[in-house]
PDB file of C-alpha atoms in Angstrom:
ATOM      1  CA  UNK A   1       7.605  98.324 181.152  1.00 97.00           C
ATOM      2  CA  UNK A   2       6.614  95.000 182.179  1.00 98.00           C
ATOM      3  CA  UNK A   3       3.306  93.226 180.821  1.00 98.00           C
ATOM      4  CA  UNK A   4       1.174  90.938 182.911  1.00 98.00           C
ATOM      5  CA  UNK A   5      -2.282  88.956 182.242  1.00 98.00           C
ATOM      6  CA  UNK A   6      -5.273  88.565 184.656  1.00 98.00           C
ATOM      7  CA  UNK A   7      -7.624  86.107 184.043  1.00 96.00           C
ATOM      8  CA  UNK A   8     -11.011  84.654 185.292  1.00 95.00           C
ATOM      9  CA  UNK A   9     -10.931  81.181 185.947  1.00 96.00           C
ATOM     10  CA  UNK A  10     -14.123  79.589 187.456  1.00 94.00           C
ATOM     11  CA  UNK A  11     -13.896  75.943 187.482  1.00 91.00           C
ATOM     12  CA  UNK A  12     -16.241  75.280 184.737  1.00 92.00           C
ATOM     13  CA  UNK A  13     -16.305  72.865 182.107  1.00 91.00           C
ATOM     14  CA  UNK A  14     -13.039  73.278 180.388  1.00 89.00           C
ATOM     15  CA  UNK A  15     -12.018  76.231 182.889  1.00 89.00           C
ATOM     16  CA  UNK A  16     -10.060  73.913 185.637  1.00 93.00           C
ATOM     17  CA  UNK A  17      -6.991  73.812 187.064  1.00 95.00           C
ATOM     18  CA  UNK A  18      -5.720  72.029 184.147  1.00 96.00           C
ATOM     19  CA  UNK A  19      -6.674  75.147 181.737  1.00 96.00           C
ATOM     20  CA  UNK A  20      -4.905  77.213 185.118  1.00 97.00           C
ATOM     21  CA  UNK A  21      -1.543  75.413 184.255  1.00 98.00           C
ATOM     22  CA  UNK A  22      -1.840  75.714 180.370  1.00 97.00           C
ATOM     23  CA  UNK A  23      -2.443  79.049 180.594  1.00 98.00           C
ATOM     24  CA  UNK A  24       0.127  80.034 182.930  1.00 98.00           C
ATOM     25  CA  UNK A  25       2.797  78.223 181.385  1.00 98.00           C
ATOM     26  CA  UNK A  26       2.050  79.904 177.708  1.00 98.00           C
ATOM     27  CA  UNK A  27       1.457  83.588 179.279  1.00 98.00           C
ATOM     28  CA  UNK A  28       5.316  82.668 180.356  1.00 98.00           C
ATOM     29  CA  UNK A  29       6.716  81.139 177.443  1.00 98.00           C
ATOM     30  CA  UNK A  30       5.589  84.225 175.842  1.00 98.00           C
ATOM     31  CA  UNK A  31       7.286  86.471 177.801  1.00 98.00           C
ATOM     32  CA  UNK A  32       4.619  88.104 179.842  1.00 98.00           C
ATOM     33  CA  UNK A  33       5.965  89.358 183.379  1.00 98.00           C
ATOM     34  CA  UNK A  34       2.905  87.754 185.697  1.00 98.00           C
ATOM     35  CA  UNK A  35      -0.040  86.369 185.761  1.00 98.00           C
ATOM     36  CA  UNK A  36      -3.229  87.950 188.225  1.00 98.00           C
ATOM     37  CA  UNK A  37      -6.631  86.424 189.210  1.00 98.00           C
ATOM     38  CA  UNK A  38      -9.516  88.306 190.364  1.00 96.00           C
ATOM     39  CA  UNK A  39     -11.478  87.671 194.163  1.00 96.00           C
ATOM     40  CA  UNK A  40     -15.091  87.509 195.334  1.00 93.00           C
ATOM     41  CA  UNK A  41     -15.535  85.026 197.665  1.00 94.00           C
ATOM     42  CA  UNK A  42     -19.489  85.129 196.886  1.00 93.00           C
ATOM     43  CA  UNK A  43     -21.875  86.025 194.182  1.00 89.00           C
ATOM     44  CA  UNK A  44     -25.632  87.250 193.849  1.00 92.00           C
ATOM     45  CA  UNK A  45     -27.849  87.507 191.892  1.00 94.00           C
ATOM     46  CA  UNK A  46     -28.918  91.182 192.210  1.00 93.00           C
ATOM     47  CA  UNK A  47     -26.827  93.841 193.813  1.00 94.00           C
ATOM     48  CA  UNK A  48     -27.891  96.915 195.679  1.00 93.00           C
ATOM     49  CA  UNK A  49     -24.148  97.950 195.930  1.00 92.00           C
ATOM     50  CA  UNK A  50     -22.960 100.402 193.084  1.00 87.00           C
ATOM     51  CA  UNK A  51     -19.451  98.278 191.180  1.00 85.00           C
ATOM     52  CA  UNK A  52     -16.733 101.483 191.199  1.00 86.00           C
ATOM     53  CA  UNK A  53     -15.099 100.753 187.612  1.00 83.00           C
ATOM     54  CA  UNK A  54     -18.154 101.183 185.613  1.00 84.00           C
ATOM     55  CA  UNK A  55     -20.145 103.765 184.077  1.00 80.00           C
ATOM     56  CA  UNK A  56     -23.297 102.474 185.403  1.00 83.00           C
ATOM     57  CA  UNK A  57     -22.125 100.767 188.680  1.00 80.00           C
ATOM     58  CA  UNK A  58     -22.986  97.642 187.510  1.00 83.00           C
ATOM     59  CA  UNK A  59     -20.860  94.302 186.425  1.00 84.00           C
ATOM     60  CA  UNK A  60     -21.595  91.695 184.210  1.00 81.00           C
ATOM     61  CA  UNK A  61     -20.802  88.748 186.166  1.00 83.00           C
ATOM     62  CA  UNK A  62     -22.639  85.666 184.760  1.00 78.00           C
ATOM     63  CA  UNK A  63     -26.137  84.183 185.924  1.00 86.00           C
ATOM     64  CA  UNK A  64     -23.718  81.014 187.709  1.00 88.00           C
ATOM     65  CA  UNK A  65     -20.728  83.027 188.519  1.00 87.00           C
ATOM     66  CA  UNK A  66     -18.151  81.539 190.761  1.00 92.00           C
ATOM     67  CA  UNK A  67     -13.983  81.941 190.980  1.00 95.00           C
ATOM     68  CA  UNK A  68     -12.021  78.948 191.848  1.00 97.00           C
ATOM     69  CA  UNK A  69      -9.834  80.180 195.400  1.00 98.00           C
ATOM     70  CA  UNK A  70      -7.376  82.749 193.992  1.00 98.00           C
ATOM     71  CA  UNK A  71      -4.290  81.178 195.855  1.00 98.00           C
ATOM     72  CA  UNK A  72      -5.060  77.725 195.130  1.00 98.00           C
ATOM     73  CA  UNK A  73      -5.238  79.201 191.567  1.00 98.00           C
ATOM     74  CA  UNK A  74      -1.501  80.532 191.736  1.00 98.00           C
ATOM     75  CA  UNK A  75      -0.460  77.468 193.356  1.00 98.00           C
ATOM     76  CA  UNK A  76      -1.319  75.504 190.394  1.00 98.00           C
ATOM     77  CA  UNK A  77       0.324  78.443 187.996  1.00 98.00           C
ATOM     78  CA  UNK A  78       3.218  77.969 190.143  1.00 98.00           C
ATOM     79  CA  UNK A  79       3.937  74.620 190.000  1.00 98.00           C
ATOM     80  CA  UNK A  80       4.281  74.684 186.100  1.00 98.00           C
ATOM     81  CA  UNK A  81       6.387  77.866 185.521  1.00 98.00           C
ATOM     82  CA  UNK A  82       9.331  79.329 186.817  1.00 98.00           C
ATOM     83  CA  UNK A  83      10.242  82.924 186.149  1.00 98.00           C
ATOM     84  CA  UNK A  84       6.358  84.644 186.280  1.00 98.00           C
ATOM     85  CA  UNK A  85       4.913  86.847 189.423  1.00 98.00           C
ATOM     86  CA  UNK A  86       1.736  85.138 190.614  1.00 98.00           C
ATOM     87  CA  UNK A  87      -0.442  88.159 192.028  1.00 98.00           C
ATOM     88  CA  UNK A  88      -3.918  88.950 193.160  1.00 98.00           C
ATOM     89  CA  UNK A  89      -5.949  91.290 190.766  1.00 97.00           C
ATOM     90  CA  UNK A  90      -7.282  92.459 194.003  1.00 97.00           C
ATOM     91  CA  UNK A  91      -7.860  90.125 197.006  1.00 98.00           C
ATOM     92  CA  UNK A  92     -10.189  91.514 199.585  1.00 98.00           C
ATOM     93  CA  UNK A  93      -8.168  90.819 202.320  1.00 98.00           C
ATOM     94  CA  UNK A  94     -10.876  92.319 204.878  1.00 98.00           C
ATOM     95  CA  UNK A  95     -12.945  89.006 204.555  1.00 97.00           C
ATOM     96  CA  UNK A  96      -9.832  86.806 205.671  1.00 97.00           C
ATOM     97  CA  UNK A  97      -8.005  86.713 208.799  1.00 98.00           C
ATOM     98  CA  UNK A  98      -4.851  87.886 208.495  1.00 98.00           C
ATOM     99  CA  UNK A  99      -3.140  84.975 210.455  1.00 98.00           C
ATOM    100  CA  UNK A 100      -4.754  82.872 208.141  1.00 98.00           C
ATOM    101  CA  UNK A 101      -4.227  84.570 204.659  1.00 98.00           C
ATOM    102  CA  UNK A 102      -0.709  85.500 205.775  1.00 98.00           C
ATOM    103  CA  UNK A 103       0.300  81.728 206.280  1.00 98.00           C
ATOM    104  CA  UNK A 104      -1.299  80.700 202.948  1.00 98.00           C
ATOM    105  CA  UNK A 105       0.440  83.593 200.933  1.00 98.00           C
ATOM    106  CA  UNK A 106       3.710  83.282 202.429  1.00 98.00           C
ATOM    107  CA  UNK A 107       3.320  79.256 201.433  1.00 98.00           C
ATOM    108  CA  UNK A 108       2.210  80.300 198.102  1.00 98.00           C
ATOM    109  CA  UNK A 109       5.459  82.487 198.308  1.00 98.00           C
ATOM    110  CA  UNK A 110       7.783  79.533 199.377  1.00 98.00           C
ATOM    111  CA  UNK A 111       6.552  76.890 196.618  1.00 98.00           C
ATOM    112  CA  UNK A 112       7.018  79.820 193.883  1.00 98.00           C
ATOM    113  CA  UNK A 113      10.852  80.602 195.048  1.00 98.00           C
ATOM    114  CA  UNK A 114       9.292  84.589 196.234  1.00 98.00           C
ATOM    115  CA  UNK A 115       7.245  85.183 193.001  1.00 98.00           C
ATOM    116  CA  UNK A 116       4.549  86.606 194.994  1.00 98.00           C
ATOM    117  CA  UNK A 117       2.989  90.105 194.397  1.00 98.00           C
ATOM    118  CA  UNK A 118      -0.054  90.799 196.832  1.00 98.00           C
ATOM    119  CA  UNK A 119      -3.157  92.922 195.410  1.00 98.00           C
ATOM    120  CA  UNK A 120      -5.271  93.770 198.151  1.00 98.00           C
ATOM    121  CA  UNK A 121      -8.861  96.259 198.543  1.00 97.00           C
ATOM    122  CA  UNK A 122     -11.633  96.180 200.708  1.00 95.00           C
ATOM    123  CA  UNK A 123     -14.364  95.573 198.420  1.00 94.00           C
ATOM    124  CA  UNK A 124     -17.000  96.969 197.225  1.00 93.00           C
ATOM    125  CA  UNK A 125     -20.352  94.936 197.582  1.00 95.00           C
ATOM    126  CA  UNK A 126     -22.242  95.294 201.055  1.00 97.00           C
ATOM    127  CA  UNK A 127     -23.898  91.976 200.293  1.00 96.00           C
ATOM    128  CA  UNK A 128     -20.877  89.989 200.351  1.00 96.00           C
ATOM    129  CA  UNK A 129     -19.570  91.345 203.616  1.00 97.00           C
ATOM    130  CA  UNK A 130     -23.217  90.921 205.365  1.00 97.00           C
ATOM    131  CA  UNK A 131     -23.403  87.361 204.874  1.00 97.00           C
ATOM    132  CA  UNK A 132     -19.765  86.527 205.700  1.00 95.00           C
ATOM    133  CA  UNK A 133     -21.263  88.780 209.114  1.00 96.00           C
ATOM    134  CA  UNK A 134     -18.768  91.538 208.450  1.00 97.00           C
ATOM    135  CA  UNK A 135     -19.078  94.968 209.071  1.00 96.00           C
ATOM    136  CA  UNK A 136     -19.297  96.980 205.880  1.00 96.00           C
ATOM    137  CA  UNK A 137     -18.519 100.072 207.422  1.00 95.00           C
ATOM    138  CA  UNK A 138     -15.208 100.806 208.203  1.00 96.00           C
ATOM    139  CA  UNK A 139     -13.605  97.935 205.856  1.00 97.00           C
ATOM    140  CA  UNK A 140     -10.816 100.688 204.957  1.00 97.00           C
ATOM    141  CA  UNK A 141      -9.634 101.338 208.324  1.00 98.00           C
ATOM    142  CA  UNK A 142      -9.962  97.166 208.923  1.00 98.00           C
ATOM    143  CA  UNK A 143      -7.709  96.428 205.760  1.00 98.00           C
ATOM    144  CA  UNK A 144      -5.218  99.095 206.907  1.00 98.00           C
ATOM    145  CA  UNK A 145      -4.826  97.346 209.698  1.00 98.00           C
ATOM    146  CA  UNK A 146      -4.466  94.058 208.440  1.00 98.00           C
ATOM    147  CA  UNK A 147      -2.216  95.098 206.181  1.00 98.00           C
ATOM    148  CA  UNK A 148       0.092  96.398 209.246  1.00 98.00           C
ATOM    149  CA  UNK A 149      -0.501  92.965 210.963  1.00 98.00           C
ATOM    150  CA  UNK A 150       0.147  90.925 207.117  1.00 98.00           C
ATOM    151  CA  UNK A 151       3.769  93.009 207.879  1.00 98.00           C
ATOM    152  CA  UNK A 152       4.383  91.978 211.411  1.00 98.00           C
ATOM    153  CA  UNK A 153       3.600  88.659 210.597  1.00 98.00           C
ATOM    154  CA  UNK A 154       6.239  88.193 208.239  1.00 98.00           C
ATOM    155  CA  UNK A 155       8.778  90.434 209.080  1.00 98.00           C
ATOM    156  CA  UNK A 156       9.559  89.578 212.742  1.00 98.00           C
ATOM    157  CA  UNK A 157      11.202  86.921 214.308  1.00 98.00           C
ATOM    158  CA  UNK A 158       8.500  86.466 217.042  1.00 98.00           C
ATOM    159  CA  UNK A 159       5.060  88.904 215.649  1.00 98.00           C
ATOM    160  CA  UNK A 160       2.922  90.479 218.151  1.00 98.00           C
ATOM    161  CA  UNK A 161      -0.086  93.168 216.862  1.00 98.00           C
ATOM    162  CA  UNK A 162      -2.910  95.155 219.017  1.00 98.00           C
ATOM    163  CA  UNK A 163      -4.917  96.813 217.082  1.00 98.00           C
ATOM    164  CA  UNK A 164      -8.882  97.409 216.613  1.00 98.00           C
ATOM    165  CA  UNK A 165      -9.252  94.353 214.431  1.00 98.00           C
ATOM    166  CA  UNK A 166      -6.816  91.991 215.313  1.00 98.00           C
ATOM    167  CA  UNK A 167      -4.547  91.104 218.190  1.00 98.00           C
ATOM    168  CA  UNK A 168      -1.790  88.601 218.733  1.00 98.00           C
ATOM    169  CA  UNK A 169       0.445  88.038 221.494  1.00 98.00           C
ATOM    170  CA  UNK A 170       4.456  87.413 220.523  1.00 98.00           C
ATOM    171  CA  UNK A 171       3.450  83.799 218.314  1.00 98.00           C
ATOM    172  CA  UNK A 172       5.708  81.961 216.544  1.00 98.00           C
ATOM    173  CA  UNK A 173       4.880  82.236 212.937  1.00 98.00           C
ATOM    174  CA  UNK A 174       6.681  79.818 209.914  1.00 97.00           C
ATOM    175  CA  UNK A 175       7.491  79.527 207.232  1.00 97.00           C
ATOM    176  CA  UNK A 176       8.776  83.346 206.037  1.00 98.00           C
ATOM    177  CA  UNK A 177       8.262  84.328 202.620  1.00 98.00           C
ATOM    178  CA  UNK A 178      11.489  83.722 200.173  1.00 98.00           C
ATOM    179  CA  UNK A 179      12.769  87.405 200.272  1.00 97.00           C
ATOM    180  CA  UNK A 180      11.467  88.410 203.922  1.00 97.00           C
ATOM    181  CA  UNK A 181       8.376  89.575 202.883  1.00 98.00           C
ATOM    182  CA  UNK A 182       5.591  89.929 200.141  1.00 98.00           C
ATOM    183  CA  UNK A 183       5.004  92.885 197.973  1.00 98.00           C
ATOM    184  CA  UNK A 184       1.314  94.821 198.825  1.00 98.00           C
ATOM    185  CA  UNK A 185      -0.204  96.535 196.374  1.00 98.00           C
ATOM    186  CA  UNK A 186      -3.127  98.675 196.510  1.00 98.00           C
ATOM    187  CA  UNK A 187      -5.989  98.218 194.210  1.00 98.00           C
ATOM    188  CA  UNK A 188      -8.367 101.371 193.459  1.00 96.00           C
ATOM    189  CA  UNK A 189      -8.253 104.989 191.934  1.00 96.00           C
ATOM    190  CA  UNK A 190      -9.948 106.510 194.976  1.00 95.00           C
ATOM    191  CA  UNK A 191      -8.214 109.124 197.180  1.00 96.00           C
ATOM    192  CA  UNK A 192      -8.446 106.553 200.026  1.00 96.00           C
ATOM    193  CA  UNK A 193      -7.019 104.192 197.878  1.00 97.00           C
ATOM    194  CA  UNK A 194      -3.881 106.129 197.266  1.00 98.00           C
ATOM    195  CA  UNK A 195      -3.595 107.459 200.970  1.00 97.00           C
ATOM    196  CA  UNK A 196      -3.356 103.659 201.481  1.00 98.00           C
ATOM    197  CA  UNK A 197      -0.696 103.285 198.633  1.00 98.00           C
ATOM    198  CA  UNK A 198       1.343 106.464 200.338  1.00 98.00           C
ATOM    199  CA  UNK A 199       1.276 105.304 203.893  1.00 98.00           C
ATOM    200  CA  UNK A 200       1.641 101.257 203.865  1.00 97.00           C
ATOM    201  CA  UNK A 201       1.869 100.296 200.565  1.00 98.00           C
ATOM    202  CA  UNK A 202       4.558  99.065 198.366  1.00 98.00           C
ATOM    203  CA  UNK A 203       2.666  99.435 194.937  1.00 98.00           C
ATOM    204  CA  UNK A 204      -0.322 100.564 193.427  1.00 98.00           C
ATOM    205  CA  UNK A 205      -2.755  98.577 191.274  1.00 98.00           C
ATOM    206  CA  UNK A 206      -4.633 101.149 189.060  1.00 97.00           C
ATOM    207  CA  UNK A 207      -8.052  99.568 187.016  1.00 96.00           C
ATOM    208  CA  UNK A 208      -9.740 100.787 184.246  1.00 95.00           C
ATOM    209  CA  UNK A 209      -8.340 104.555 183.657  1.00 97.00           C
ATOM    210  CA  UNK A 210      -8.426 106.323 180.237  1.00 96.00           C
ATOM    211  CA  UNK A 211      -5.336 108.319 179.661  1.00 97.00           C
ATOM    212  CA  UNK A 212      -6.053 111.758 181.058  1.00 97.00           C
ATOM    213  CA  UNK A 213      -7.920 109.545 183.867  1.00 97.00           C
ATOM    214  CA  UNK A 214      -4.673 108.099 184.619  1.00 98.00           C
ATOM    215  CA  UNK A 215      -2.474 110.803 184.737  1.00 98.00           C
ATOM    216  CA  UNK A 216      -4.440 112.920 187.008  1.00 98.00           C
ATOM    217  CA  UNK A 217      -4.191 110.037 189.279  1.00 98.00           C
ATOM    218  CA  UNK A 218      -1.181 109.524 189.162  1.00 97.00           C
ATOM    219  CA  UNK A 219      -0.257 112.948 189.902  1.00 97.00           C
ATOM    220  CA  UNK A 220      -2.879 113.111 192.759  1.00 98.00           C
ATOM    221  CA  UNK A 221      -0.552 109.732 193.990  1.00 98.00           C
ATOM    222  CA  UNK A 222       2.454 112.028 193.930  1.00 97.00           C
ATOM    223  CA  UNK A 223       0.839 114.400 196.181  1.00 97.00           C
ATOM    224  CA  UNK A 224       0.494 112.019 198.557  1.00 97.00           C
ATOM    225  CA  UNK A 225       3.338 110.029 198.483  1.00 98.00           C
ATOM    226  CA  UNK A 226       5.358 113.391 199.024  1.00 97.00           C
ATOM    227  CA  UNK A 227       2.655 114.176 201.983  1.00 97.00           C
ATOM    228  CA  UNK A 228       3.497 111.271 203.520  1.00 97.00           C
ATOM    229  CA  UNK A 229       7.528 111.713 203.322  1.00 97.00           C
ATOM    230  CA  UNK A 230       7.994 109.246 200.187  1.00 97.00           C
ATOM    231  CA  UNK A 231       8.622 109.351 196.688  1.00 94.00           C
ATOM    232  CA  UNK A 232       7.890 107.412 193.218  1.00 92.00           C
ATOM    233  CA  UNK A 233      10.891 105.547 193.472  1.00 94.00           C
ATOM    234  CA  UNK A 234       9.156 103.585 196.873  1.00 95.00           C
ATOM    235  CA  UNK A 235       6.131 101.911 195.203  1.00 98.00           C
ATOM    236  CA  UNK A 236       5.591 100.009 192.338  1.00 98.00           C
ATOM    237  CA  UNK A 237       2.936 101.259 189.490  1.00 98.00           C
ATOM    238  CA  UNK A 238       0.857  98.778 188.357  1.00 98.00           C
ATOM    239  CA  UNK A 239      -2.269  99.626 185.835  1.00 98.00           C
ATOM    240  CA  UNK A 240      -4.945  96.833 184.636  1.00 97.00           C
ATOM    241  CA  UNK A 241      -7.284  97.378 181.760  1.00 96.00           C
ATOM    242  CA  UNK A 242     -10.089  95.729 180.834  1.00 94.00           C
ATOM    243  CA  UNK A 243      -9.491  95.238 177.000  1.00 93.00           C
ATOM    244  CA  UNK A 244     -12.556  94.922 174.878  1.00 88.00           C
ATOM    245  CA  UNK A 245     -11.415  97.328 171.570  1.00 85.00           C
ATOM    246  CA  UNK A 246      -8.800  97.020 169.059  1.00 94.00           C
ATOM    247  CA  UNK A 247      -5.016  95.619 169.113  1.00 97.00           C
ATOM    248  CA  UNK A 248      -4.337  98.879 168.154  1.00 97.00           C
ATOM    249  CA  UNK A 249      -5.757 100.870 171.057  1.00 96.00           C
ATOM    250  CA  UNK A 250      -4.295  98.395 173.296  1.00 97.00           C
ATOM    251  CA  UNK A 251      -0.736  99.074 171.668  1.00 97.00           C
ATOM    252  CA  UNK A 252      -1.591 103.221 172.175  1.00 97.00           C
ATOM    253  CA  UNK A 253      -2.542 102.879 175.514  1.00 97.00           C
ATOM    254  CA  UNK A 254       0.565 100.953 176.374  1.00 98.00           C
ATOM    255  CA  UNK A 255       2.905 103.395 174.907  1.00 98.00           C
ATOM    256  CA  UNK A 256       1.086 105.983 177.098  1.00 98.00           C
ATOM    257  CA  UNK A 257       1.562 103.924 179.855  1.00 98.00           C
ATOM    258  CA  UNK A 258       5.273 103.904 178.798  1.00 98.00           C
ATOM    259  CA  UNK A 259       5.740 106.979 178.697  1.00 97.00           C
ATOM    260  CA  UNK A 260       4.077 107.721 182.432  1.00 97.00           C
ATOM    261  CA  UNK A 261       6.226 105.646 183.828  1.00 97.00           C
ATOM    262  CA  UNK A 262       3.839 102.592 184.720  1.00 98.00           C
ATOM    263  CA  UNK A 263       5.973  99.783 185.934  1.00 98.00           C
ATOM    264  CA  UNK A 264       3.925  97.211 184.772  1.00 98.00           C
ATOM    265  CA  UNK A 265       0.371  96.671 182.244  1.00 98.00           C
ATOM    266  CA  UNK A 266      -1.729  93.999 183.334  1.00 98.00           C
ATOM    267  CA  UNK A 267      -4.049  93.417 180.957  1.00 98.00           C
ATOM    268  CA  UNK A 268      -7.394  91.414 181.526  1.00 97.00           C
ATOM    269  CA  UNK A 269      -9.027  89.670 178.217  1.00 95.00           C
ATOM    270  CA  UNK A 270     -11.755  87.028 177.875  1.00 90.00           C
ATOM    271  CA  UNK A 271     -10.135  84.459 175.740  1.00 92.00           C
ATOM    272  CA  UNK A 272     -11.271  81.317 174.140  1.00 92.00           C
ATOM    273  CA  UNK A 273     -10.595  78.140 175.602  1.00 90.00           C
ATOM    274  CA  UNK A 274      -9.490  76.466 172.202  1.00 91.00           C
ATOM    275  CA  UNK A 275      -7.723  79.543 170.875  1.00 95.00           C
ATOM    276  CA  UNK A 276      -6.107  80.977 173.756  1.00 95.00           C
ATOM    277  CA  UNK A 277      -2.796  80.428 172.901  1.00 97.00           C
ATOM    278  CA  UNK A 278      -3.490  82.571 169.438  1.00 97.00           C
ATOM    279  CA  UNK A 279      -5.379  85.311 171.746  1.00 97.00           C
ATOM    280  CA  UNK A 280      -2.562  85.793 173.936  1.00 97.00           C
ATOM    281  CA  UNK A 281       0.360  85.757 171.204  1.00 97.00           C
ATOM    282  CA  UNK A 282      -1.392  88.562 169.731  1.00 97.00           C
ATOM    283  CA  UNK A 283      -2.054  90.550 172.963  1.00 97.00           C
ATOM    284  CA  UNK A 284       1.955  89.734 173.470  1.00 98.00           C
ATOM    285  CA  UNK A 285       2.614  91.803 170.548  1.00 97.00           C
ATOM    286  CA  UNK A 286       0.276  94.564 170.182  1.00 97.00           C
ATOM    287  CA  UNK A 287       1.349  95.537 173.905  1.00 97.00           C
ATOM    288  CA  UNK A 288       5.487  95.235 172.995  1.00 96.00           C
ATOM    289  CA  UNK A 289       5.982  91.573 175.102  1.00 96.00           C
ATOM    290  CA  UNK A 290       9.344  90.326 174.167  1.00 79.00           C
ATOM    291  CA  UNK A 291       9.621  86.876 174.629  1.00 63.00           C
TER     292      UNK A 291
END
C-alpha cells in the first residue's frame, strides 16, 4: 500500500511556497508516494452549511483562513521533486470552468513528467457557491458533467462537448497530459459519491472513515461498481485520515487499510514549521513508509 501526505498550506508567515518546496521534497526523500492539498476557493466567517466529515457539521478553519491556489501549490512541489504524485485532496471542480482547469492541470501534468492525480467533489458550503453566483443545487449533476468534458478535453485529437453545463464546438486544445490523460478521483463517502466513482471515475478518495465505517463503504462501492458493469480492479482506492491520536492508532489503522485492499493512505497532519521534518519521519514509520 502506498502512503501519501496532504497538507494545508496558506501563505502565511513561514507557510509560503518556500515551506511548499521543503516540504515536498522531504515527504519524497522519505519515501512517501504523493503529496495532496486541500481547496476552498473562499472562506467565512460563519456557516449555515452543515461540513459532511464531522460529528457536528462544523470545521475548524481559522478566524483568517485562506489556501494558497492548489495547482500553483503542486507546481512549486513539482519543480523540486521527481518521483511523487501531486494530487488534489479534493478540488471542487464545479466552481472552475472546465476549459480552464483542464488546461492548467494538464500543464501541471506536463512540468511534473504525468505525476498528476486529480481529486475532485462538488462541495459542500452553499455560501461559497452563492457568491462565486453558482447554483448550489444541482452541483452533482454539474461536476458529472464536467468531469465528462475534463475527458474529452484531453483525450481527443479535436474535443467537442454539449451538455447542460458546458458546450464546445470541435476546438483545438494543447498541450495533452504526459500519459493521455489525468487520473479522477472521487472524493466523498456518500452514495452519490460512489455512483460517481462507478460510472466516470478512475479512483475513489475516501475521508475520515473508522474501520467498520470503511468497510461498509467499500462494500456498498462494490455494489456499484458491479451495477455499473465494472470491477475493483478499474479504480484506484484512495483513503485520507485526519490524524489527531497516537502513532500507534495510525500504524492499526493502516494495517486495516492493508488488509482491505486500500491502494493508497493519505494521511493529513498539522505539523510544525520548525520540526516538520521530525513530524513526518515519524508518521513515515508508524504508517510502514519505506524510504
Amino acid at each position: 500500500m502506498d502512503v501519501g501526505m496532504v497538507q494545508v498550506f496558506d501563505g502565511t508567515e513561514g507557510r509560503g511556497l518556500d515551506h511548499v518546496r521543503e516540504y515536498a521534497t522531504t515527504v519524497e526523500a522519505l519515501g512517501f508516494t504523493s503529496l495532496w492539498v486541500p481547496d476552498h476557493v473562499i472562506f467565512f466567517d460563519q456557516y449555515d452549511s452543515a461540513y459532511p466529515h464531522s460529528d457536528d457539521g462544523n470545521i475548524d478553519f481559522k478566524t483568517d483562513q485562506g489556501l494558497l491556489e492548489p495547482l500553483m501549490t503542486l507546481m512549486a512541489a513539482a519543480l523540486v521533486t521527481e518521483k511523487i504524485r501531486l494530487g488534489t485532496s479534493v478540488d471542487i471542480l464545479t466552481e472552475r470552468h472546465p476549459i480552464i482547469r483542464g488546461r492548467e492541470l494538464a500543464t501541471l501534468d506536463v512540468a511534473s513528467n504525468g505525476r498528476v492525480e486529480y481529486g475532485v467533489g462538488s462541495g459542500w458550503s452553499r455560501e461559497e457557491y452563492a457568491a462565486m453566483g453558482i447554483t448550489f443545487e444541482r452541483r452533482g449533476a454539474r461536476l458529472n458533467e464536467y468531469m465528462d468534458a475534463l475527458k474529452a478535453l484531453w483525450g481527443e485529437h479535436r474535443p467537442s462537448f454539449d451538455g447542460e453545463f458546458v458546450s464546445f464546438e470541435p476546438l483545438i486544445f494543447m498541450p495533452k497530459p504526459v500519459r493521455g490523460t489525468i487520473p479522477i478521483v472521487v472524493g466523498g463517502n456518500s452514495p452519490a459519491a460512489l455512483r460517481r466513482v462507478a460510472t466516470r471515475g478512475d479512483g475513489w478518495h475516501g475521508w475520515r472513515l473508522e474501520p467498520d465505517e470503511l468497510k461498509r463503504t467499500l462494500d456498498d462501492l462494490h455494489v456499484q461498481l458491479d451495477e455499473h458493469g465494472r470491477s475493483r480492479d478499474d479504480v484506484k482506492l484512495n483513503v485520507g485520515i485526519p490524524f489527531k491520536g497516537s502513532l500507534d492508532e495510525l500504524a492499526e489503522y493502516a494495517e486495516i487499510c492493508r488488509g482491505l485492499g486500500i491502494d493508497e493512505l493519505i494521511i493529513a497532519a498539522g505539523v510544525s514549521r520548525t520540526r516538520f521534518r521530525e513530524q513526518l519521519t515519524e508518521l513515515a514509520d508508524a504508517a510502514g513508509v519505506a524510504a
